[in-house]
Tab-separated table of C-alpha atoms in Angstrom:
chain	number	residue	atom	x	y	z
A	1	UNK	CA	0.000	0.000	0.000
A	2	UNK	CA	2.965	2.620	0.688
A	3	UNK	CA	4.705	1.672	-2.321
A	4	UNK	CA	1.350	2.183	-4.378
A	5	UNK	CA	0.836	5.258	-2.672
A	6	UNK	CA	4.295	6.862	-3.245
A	7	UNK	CA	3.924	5.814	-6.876
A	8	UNK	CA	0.484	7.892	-6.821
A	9	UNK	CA	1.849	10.867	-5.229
A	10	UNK	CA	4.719	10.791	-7.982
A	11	UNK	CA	2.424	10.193	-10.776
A	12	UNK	CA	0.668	13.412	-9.275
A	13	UNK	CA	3.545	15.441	-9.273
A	14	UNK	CA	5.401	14.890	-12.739
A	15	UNK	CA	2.087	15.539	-14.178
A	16	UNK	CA	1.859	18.803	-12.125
A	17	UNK	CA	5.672	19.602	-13.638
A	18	UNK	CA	4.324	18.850	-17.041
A	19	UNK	CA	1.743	21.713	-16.731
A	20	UNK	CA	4.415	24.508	-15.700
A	21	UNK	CA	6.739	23.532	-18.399
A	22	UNK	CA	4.204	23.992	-20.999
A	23	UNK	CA	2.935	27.138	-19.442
A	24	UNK	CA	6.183	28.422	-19.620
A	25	UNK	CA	6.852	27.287	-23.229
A	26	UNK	CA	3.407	29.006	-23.948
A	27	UNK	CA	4.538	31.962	-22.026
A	28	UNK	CA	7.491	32.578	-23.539
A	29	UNK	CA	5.819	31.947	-27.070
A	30	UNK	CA	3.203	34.348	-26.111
A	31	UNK	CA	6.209	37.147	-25.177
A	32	UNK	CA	8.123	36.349	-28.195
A	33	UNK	CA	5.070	37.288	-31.221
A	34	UNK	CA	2.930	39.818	-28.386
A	35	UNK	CA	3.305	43.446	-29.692
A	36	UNK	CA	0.601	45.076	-27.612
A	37	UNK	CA	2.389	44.927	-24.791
A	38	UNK	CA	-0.232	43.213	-22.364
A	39	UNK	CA	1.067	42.805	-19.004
A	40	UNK	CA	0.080	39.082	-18.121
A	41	UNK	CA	-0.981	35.973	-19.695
A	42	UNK	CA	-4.000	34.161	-18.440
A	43	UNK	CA	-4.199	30.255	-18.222
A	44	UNK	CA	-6.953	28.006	-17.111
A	45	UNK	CA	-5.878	24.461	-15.215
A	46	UNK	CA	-8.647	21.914	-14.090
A	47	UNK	CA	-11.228	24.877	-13.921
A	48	UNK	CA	-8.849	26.865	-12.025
A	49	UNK	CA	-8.094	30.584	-13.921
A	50	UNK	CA	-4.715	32.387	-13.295
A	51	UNK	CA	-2.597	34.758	-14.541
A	52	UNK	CA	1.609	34.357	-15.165
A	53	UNK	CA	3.112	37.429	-14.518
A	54	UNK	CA	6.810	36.743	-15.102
A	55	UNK	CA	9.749	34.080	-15.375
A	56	UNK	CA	12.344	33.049	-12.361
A	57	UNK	CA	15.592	31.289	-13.320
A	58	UNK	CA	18.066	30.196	-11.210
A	59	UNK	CA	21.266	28.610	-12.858
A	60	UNK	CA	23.151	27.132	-10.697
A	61	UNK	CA	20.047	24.885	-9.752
A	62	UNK	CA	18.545	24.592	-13.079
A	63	UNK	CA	15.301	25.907	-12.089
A	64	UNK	CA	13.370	27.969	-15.034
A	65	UNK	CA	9.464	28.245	-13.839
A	66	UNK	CA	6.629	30.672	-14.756
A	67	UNK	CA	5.907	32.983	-11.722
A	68	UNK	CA	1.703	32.721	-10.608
A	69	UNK	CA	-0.005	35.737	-9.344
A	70	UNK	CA	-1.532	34.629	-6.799
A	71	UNK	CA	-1.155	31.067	-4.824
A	72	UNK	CA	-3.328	28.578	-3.747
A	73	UNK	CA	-2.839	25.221	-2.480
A	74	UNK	CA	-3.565	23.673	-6.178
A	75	UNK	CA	-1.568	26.799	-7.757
A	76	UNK	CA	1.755	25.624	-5.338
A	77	UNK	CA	1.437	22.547	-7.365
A	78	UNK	CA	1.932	24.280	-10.882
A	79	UNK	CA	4.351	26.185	-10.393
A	80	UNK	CA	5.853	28.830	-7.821
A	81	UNK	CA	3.233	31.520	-6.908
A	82	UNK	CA	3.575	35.149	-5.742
A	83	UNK	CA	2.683	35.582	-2.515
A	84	UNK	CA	3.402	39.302	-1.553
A	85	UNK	CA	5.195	42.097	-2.840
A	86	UNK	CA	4.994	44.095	-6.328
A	87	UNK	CA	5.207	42.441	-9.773
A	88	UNK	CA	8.627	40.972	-10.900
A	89	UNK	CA	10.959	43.558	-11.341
A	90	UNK	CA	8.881	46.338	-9.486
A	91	UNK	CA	10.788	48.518	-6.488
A	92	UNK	CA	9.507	46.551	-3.290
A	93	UNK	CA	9.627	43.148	-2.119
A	94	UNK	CA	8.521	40.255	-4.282
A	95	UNK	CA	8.177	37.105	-2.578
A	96	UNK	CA	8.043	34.128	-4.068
A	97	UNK	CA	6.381	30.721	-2.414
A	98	UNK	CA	7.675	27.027	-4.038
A	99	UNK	CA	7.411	23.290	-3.141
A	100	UNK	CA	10.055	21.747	-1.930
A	101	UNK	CA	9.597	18.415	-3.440
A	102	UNK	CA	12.161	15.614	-2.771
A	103	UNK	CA	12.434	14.982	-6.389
A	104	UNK	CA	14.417	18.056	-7.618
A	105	UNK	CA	11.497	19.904	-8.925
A	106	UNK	CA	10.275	23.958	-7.907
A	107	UNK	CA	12.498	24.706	-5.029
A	108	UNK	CA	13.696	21.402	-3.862
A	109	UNK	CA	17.360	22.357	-4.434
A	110	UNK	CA	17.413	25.688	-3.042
A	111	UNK	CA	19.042	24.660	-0.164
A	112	UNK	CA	21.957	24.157	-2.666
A	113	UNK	CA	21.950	27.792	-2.767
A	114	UNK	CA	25.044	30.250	-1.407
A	115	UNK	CA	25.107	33.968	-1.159
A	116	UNK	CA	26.293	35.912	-4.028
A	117	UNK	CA	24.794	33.063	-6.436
A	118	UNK	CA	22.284	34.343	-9.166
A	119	UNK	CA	17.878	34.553	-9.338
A	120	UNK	CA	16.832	36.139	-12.789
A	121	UNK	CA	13.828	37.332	-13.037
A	122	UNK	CA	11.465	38.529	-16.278
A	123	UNK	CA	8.964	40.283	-15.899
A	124	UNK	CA	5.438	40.311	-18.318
A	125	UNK	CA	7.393	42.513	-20.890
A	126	UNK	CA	10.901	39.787	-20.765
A	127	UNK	CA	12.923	42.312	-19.270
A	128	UNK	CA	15.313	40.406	-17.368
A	129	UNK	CA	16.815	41.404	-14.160
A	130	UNK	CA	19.753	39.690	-12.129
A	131	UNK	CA	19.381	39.448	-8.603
A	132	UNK	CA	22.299	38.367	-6.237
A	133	UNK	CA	21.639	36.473	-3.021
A	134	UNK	CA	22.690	38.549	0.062
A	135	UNK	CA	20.797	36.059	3.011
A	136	UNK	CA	19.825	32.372	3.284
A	137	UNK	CA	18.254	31.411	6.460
A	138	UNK	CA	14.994	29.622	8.654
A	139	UNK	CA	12.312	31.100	10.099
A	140	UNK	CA	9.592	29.347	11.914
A	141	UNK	CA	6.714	28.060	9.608
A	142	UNK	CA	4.073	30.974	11.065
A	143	UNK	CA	6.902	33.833	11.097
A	144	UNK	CA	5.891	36.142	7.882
A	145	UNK	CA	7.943	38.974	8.443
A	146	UNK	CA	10.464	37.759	5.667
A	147	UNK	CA	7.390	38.984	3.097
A	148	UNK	CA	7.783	42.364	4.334
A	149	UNK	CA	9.136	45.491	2.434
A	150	UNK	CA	10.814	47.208	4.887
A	151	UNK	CA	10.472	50.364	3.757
A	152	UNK	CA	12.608	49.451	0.807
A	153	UNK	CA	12.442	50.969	-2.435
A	154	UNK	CA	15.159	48.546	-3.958
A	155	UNK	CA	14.249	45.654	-5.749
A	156	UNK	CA	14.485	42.252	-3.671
A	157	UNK	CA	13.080	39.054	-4.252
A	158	UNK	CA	12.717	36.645	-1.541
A	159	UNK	CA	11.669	32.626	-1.918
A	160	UNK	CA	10.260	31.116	0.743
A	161	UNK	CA	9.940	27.307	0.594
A	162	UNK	CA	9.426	24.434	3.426
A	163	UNK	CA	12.477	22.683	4.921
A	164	UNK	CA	11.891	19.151	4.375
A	165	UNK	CA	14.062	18.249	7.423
A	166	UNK	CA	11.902	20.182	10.130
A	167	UNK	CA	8.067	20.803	9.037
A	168	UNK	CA	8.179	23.737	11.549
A	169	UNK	CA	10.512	25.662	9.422
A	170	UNK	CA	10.652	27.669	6.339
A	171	UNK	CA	13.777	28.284	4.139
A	172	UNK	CA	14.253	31.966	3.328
A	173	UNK	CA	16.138	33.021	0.243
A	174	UNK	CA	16.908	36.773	-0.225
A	175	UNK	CA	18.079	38.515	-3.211
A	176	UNK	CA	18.430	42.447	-4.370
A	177	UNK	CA	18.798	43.483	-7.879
A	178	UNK	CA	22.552	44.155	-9.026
């Protein structure tokens, strides 16, 4: 029964993964040939509408996922949401919820992460910005003041994502624009 329901759970997943890479080979279709300049693309997943309002890419763990609006328990699933903050590559704080799966997929390797390392991000027009990580650290899982601004008018982006070692946690990543 535990094997069959581990087998399940993955089936669940890759299928989930198969939706955000074609949303973001749609998306970045959609950028390449749009000329009126719209500022988000609207998709529609097992009744569920949302919008993708930008691109994050992180190199050095080969991550490359459309950005969602807004998040929701079925949203996490798709692909990393926004949870607070401005739009991608607005002055403020954009924050930036993923899974951490144990099978390398949304944010499951950001604990491979170091300061200094690299998060693009593109926002709905493909402007890319390079943001450079300045803080890595845990916070308890009902501690949100990592999704403040403070007062900032720089451009950060922080990911938050569970710690898969201590369900109490959260893993903070914080980056400001070069």
């Amino acid at each position: 029964v535990t094997v069959i329901f581990y087998f399940f759970n993955w089936q669940v997943r890759s299928s989930k993964e198969k939706v955000s890479k074609q949303i973001a080979s749609n998306y970045n279709i959609s950028r390449l040939y749009n000329n009126d300049n719209s500022n988000s693309s609207v998709y529609s997943q097992n009744g569920q509408t949302f919008t993708v309002i930008g691109m994050i890419e992180i190199p050095k763990i080969n991550i490359y996922y459309p950005i969602i609006s807004e998040e929701s328990d079925e949203l996490l699933k798709i692909s990393p949401c926004r949870i607070a903050g401005p739009m991608p590559n607005e002055d403020g704080n954009l924050c930036i919820a993923g899974h951490n799966y144990d099978n390398y997929k949304f944010f499951s390797k950001v604990s491979n992460l170091d300061k200094d390392d690299e998060i693009i991000i593109y926002d709905i027009y493909g402007n890319k910005l390079s943001y450079k990580i300045f803080d890595i650290y845990e916070v308890s899982a009902n501690d949100l003041s990592p999704l403040e601004n403070f007062g900032t008018a720089k451009k950060q982006v922080t990911l938050v994502t569970c710690n898969n070692f201590n369900s109490y946690t959260r893993i903070i990543i914080k980056a400001s624009f070069n």
